[in-house]
CSV table of C-alpha atoms in Angstrom, one decimal:
chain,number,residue,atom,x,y,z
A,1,UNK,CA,48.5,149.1,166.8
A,2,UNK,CA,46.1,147.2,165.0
A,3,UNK,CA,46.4,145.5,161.7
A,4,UNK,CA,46.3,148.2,158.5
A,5,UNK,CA,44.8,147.6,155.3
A,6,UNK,CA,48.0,148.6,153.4
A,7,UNK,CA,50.6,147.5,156.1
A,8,UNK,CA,53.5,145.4,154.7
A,9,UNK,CA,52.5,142.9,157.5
A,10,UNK,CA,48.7,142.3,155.9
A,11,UNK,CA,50.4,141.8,152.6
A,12,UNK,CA,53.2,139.3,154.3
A,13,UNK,CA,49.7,136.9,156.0
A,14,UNK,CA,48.1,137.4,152.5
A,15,UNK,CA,51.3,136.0,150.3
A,16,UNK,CA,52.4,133.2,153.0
A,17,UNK,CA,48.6,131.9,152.7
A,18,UNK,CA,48.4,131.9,149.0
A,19,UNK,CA,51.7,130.3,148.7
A,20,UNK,CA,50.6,128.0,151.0
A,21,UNK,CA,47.3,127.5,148.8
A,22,UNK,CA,49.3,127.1,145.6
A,23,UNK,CA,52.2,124.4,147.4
A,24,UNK,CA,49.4,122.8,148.6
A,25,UNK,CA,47.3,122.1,144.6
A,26,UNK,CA,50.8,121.6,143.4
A,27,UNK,CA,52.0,118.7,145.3
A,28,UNK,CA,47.9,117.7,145.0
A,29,UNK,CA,48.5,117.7,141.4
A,30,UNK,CA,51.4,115.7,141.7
A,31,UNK,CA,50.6,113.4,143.5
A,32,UNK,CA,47.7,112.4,141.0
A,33,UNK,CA,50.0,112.3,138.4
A,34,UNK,CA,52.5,110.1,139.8
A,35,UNK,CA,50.4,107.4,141.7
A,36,UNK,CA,46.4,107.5,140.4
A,37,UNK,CA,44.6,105.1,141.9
A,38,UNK,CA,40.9,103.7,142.7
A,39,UNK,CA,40.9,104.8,146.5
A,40,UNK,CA,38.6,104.5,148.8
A,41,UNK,CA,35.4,104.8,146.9
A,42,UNK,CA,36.0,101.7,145.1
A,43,UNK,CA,35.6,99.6,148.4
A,44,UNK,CA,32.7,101.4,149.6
A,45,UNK,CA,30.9,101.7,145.8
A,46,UNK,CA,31.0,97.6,146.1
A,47,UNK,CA,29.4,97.9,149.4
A,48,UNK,CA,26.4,100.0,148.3
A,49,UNK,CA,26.1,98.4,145.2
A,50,UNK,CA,25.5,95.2,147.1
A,51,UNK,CA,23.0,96.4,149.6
A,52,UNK,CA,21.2,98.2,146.7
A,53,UNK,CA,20.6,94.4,144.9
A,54,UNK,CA,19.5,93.2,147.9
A,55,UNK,CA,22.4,91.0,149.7
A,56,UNK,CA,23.4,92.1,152.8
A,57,UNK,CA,27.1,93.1,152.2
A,58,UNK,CA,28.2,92.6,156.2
A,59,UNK,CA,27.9,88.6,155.4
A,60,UNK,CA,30.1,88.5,152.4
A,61,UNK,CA,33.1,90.1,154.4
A,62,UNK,CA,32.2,87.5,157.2
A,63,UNK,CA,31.9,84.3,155.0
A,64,UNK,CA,33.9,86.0,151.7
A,65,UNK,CA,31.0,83.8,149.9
A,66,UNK,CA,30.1,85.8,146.1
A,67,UNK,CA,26.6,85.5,145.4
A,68,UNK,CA,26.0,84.9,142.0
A,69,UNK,CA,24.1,87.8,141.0
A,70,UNK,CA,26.8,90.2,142.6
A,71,UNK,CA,30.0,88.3,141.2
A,72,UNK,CA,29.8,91.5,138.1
A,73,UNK,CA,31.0,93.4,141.6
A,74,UNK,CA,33.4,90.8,143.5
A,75,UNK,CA,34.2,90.0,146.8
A,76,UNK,CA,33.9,92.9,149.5
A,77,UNK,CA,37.3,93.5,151.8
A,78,UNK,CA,36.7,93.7,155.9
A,79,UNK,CA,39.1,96.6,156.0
A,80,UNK,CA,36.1,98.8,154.5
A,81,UNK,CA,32.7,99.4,155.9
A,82,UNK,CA,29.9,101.4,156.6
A,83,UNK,CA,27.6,101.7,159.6
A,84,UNK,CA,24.0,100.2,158.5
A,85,UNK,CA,22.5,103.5,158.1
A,86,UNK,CA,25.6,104.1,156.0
A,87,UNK,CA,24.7,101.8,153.6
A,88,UNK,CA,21.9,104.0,152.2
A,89,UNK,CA,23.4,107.3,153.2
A,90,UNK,CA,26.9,106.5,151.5
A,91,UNK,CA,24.9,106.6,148.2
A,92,UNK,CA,25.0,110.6,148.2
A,93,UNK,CA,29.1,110.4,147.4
A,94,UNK,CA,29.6,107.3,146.7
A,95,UNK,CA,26.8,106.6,144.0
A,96,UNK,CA,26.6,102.7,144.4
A,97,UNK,CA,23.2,102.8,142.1
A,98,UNK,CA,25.3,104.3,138.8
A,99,UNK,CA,28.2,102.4,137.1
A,100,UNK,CA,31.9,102.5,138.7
A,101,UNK,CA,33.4,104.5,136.2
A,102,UNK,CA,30.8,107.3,136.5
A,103,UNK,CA,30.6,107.2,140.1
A,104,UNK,CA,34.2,107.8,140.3
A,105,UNK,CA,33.8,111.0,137.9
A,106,UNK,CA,30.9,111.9,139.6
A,107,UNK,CA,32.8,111.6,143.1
A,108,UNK,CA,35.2,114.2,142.0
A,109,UNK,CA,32.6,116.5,140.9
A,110,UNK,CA,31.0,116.4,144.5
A,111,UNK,CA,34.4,117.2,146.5
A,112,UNK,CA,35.1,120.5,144.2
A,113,UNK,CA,31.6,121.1,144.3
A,114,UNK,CA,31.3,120.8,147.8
A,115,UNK,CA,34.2,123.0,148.6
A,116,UNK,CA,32.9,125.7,146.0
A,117,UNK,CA,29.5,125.7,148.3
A,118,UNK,CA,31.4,126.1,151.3
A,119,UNK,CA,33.7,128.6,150.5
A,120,UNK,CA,30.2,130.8,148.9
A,121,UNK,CA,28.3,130.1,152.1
A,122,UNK,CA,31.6,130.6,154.2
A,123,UNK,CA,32.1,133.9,152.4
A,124,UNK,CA,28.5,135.7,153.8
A,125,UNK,CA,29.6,133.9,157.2
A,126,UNK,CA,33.0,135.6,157.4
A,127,UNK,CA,30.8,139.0,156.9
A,128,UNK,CA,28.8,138.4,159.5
A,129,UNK,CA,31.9,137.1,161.9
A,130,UNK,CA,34.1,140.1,161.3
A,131,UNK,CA,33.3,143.2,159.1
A,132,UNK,CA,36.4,143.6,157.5
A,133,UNK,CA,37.3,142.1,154.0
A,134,UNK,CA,40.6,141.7,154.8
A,135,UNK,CA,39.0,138.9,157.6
A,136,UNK,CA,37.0,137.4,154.8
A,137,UNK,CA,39.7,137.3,151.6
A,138,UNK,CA,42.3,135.7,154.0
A,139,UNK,CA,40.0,132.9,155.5
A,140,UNK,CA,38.9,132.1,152.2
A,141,UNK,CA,42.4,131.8,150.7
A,142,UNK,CA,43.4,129.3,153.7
A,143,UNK,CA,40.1,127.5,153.3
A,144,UNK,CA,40.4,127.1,149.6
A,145,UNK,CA,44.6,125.4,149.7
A,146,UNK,CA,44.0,123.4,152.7
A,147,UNK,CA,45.9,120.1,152.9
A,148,UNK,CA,43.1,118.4,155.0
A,149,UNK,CA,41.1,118.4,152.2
A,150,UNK,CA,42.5,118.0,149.0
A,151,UNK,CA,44.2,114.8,151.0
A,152,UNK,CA,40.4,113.3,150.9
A,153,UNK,CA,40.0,113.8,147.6
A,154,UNK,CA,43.5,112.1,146.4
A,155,UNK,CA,42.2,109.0,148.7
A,156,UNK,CA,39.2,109.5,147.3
A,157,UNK,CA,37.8,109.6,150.7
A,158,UNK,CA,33.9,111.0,151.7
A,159,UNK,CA,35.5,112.4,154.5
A,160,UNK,CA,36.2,115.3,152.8
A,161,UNK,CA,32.6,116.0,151.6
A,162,UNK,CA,31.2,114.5,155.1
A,163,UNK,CA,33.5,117.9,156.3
A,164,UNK,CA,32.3,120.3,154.6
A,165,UNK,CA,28.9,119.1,155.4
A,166,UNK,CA,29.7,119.9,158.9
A,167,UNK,CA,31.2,122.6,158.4
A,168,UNK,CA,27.7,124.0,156.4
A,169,UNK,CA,26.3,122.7,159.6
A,170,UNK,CA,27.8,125.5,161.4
A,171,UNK,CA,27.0,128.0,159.0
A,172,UNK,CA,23.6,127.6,158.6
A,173,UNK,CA,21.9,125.9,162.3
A,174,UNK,CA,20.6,129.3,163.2
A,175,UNK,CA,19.0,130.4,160.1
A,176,UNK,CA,18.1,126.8,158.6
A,177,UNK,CA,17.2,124.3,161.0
A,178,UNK,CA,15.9,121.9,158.5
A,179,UNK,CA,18.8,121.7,156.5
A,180,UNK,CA,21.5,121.2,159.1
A,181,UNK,CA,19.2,118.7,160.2
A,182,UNK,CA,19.6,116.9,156.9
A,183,UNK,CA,23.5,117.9,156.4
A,184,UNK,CA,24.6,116.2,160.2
A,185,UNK,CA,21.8,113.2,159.4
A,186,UNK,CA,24.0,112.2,156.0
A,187,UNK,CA,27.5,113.1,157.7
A,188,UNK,CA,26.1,110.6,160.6
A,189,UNK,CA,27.0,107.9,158.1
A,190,UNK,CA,30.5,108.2,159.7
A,191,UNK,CA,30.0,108.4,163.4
A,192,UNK,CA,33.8,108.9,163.4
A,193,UNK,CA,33.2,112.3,161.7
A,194,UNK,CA,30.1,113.6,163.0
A,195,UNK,CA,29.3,112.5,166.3
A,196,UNK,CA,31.0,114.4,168.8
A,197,UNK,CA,29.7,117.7,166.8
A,198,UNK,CA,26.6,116.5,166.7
A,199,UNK,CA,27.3,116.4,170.9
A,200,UNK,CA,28.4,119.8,170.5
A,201,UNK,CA,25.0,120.6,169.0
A,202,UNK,CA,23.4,119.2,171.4
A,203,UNK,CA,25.0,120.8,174.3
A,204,UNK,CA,24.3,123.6,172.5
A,205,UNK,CA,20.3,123.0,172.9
A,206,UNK,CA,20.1,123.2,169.5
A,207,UNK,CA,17.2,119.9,169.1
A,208,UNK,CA,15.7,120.4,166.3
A,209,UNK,CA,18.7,119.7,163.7
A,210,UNK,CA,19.3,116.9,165.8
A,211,UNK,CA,15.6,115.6,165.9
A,212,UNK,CA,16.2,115.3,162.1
A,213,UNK,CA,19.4,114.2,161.9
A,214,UNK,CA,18.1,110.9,163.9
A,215,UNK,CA,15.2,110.5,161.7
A,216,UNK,CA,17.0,110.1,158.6
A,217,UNK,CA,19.4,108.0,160.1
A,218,UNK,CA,17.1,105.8,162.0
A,219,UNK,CA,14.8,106.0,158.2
A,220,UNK,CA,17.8,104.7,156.3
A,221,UNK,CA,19.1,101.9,158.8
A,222,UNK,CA,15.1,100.5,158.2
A,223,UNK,CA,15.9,100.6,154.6
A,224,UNK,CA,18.6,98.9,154.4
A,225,UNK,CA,17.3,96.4,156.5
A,226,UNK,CA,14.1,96.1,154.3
A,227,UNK,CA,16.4,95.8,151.2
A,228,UNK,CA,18.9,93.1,152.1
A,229,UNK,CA,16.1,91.0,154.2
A,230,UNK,CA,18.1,91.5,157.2
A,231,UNK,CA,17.0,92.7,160.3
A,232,UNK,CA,18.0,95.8,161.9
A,233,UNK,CA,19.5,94.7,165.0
A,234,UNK,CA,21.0,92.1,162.9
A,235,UNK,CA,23.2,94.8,160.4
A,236,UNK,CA,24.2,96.4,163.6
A,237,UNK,CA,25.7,93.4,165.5
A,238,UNK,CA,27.4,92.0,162.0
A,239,UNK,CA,28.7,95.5,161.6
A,240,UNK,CA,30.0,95.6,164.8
A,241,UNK,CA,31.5,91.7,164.7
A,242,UNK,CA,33.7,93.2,161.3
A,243,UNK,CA,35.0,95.1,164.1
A,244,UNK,CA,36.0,98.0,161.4
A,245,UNK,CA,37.0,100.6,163.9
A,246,UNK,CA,40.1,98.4,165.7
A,247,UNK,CA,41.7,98.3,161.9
A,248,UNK,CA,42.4,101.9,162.1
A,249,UNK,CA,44.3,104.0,164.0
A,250,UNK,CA,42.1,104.3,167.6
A,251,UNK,CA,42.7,108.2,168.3
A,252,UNK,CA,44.8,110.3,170.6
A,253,UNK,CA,45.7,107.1,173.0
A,254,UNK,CA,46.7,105.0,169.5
A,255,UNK,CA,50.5,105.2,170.9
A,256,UNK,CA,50.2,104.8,174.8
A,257,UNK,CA,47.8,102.2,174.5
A,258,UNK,CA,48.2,98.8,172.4
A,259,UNK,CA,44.8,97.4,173.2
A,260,UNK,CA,42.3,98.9,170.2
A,261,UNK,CA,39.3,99.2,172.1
A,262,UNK,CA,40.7,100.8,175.4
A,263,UNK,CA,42.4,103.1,173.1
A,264,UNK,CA,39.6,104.1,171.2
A,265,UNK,CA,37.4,104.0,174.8
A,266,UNK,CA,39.9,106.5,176.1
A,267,UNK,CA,40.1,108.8,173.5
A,268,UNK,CA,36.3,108.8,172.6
A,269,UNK,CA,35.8,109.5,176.7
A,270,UNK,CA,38.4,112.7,176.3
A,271,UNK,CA,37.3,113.9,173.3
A,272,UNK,CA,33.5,114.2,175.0
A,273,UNK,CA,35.1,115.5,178.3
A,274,UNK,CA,37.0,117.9,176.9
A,275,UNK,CA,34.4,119.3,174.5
A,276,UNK,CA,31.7,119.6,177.6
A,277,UNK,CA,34.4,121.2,179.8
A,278,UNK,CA,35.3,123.4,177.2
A,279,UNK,CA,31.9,124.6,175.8
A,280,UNK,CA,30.1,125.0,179.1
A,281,UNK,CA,33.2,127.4,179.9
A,282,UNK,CA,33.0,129.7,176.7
A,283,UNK,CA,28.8,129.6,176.6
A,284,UNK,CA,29.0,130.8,180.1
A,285,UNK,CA,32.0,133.0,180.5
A,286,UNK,CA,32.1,134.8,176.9
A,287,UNK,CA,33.6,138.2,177.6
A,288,UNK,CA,35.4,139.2,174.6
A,289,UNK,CA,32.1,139.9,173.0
A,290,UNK,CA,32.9,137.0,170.3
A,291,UNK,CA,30.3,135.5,168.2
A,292,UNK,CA,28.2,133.0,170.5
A,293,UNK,CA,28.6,129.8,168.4
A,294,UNK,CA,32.1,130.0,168.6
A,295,UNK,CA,31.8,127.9,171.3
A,296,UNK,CA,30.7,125.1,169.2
A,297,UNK,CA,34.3,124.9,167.5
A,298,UNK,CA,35.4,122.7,170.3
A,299,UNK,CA,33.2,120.0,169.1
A,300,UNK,CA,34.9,120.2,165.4
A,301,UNK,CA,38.9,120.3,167.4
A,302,UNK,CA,38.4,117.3,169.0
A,303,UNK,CA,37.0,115.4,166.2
A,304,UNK,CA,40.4,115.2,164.6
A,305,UNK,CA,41.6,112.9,167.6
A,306,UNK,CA,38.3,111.6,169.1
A,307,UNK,CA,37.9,108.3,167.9
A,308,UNK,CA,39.6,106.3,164.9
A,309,UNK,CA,40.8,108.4,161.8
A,310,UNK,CA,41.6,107.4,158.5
A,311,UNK,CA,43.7,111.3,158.2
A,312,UNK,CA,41.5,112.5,155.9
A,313,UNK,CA,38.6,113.9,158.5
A,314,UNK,CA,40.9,117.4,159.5
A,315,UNK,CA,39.4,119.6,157.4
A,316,UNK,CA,36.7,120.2,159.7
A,317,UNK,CA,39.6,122.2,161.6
A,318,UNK,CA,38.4,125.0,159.3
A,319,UNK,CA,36.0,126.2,161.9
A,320,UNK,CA,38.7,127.1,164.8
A,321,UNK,CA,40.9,128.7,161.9
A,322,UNK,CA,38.5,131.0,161.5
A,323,UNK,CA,38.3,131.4,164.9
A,324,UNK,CA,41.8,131.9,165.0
A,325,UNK,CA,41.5,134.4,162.6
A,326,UNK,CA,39.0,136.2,163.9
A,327,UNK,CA,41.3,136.8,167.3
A,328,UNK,CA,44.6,137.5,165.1
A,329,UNK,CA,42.4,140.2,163.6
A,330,UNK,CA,41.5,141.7,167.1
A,331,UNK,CA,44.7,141.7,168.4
A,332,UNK,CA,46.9,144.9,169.1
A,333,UNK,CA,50.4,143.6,168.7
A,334,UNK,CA,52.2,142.4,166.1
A,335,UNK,CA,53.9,139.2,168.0
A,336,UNK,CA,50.1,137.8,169.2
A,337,UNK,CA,48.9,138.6,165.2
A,338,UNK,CA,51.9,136.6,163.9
A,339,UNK,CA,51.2,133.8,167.2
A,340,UNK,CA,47.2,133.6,165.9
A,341,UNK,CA,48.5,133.2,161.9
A,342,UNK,CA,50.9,130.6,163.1
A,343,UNK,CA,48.0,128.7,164.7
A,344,UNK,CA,46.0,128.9,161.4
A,345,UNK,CA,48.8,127.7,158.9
A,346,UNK,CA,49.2,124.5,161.8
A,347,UNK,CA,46.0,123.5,161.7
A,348,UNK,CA,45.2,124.2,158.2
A,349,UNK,CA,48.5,121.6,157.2
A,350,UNK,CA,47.1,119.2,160.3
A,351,UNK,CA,47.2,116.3,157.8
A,352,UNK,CA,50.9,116.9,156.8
A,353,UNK,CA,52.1,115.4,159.8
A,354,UNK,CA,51.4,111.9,158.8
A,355,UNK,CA,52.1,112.8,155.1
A,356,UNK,CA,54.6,110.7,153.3
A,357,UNK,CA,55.1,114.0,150.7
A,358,UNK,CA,55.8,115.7,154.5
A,359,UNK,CA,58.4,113.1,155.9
A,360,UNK,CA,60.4,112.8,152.8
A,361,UNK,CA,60.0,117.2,152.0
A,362,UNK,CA,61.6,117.5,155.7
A,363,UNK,CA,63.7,114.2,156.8
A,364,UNK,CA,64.5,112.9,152.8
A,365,UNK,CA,62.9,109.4,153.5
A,366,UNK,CA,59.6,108.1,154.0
A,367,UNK,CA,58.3,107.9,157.4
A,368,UNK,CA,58.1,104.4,159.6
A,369,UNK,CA,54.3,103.9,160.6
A,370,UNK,CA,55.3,104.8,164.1
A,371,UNK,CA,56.9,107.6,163.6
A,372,UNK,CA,53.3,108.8,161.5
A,373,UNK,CA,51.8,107.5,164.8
A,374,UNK,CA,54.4,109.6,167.4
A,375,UNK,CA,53.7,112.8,165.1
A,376,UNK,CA,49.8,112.5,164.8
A,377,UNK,CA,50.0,112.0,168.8
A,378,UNK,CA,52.2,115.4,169.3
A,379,UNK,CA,50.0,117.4,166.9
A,380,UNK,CA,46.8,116.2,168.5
A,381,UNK,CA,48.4,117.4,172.0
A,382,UNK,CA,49.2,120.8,169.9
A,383,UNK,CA,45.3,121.1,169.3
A,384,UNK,CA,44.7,120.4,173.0
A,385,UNK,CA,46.4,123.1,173.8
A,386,UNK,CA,44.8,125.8,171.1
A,387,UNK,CA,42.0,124.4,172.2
A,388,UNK,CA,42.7,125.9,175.8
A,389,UNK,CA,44.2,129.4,174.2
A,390,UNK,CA,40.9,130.0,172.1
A,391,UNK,CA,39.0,129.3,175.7
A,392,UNK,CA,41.5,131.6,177.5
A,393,UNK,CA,40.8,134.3,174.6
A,394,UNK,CA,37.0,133.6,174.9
A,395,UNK,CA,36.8,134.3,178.4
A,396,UNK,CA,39.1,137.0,179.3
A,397,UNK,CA,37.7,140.2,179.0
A,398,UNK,CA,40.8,141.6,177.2
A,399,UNK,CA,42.8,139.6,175.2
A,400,UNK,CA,46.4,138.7,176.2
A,401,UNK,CA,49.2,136.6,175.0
């Protein structure tokens, strides 16, 4: 028997998600209030603020020399970066050309208003997935309280923004080319983020976007090498000398492998693996009659685990919840609807399983870094594995348990 508008059970998904929304602004909200800080933008506002008065900001962190004109800013740390391209591109969120203090205001504004956009555009999506409102109301609840997200904006992190510019990506590539074109070309800024979606895309044959995205990148890398006097082979080998990526955790291999690069190598070489296996699959199998570009929500799973994460890139999981969703909504018993909602709630709270808040809610202590590690590592096997039910769902021609 399928789901009823008026069923107890539709009213149980639609209170567990809102009170999952409203735990989730709560401990947001106190977690501003207890421990405010600069975050992330402050590093990276120095950075753009340097390439934007000319210095290349790559040699600072290598020499940790001030030029005089920049010492208003100060020294640069090597623990934050941004690829060359990056260095123009970052000034969309990050707004090195306006004043600290307003750029960190106007930061703020940009996350809610880039998760107000998304939830409009996801909305008129949802509509077009699944023609029921009760499919629409309770993907918009989850997207709106998600944890992956309102993490990014208490680090003050792009990655938040960067996701829901993929995320737009998805919802507009058929209808406007041009703009998802633009939307992957500025998330490109963090190859981290973007990349292996932007693979998806292209295993997808969807060029154009693509054809774009590279232009603006490739148009801002010249930039900034015209700006700071630098060539643009020369940005890329400084930015790769900083050796950014082996400071951060180096994906789903982070705690098998000690070794940084082999680590990242190994993950980066799964996550592309895994995404061809599993999109050739559901592009050429699809026999549950579900929407054709669900097969690009393998490229936005493995993101979360691809290559290095800073935890604060997991929002783009939002596209296999609503995939999630979508099946939950199809499904006939109540055990598979309650399996599917179980899904969602996981990967809508992905980022709680290296959150301190989490640890201490749960164990009454904060966590040791390798127990973050050991938990990150589990979860990113869970997603493997929904990863592999969504497949099994796309392809069968009935859905089963």
């Amino acid at each position: 028997m399928k789901l009823q508008k008026d069923s107890y059970e539709y009213y149980f998904y639609t209170c567990v998600a809102w009170l999952f929304t409203i735990f989730s602004i709560v401990v947001l909200i106190i977690m501003e209030a207890k421990q405010f800080r600069g975050g992330d933008n402050v590093m990276h506002w120095k950075i753009l603020a340097y390439t934007l008065r000319g210095f290349d900001p790559y040699l600072n962190m290598i020499t940790q020399e001030i030029p005089e004109a920049v010492q208003d800013i100060g020294a640069l740390d090597p623990a934050w970066g941004a690829t060359p391209w990056g260095l123009i591109l970052g000034n969309v969120y990050y707004l090195g050309f306006i004043s600290l203090d307003k750029a960190k205001l106007c930061f703020l504004i940009l996350c809610v208003v880039s998760l107000v956009v998304v939830l409009i555009c996801l909305y008129f999506k949802a509509e077009k997935i699944y023609d029921d409102k009760r499919f629409v109301f309770l993907l918009i609840v989850i997207a709106l309280g998600s944890t992956n997200f309102l993490s990014a904006i208490n680090a003050r992190n792009a990655s938040g923004i960067i996701s829901c510019m993929l995320l737009l990506a998805w919802i507009l590539c058929d209808s406007y080319p041009v703009i998802t074109g633009l939307l992957l070309g500025i998330a490109m800024s963090k190859p981290q983020d973007a990349a292996l979606i932007c693979f998806a895309f292209l295993l997808q044959k969807k060029f154009l976007p693509l054809i774009i995205a590279a232009v603006v990148d490739i148009a801002a890398w010249f930039y900034a090498s015209v700006l700071t006097g630098s060539g643009m082979i020369k940005l890329l080998e400084e930015f790769a000398y900083l050796n950014i990526i082996g400071q951060h955790s180096s994906g789903i291999f982070a705690t098998l492998i000690s070794n940084s690069s082999v680590s990242m190598f190994c993950s980066m070489a799964t996550g592309i693996i895994l995404t061809a296996i599993c999109m050739y699959y559901s592009s050429h199998e699809n026999k549950n009659n579900a929407p054709k570009d669900f097969s690009l929500c393998f490229g936005y799973i493995f993101t979360a685990f691809w290559c290095y994460s800073t935890n604060t890139n997991f929002y783009t999981l939002l596209f296999p919840i609503a995939v999630c969703l979508y099946f939950m909504m199809k499904s006939e018993k109540f055990y598979q609807r309650l399996f599917w909602f179980g899904i969602c709630l996981f990967m809508n709270g992905f980022r709680n399983l290296s959150s301190k808040v989490f640890f201490y809610l749960i164990l009454g202590r904060f966590p040791e870094a390798n127990e973050k590690s050991f938990a990150l590592t589990f979860g990113y096997l869970g997603l493997i594995i929904i990863a592999f039910i969504i497949l099994f769902s796309l392809t069968s021609r009935k859905q089963k348990n």
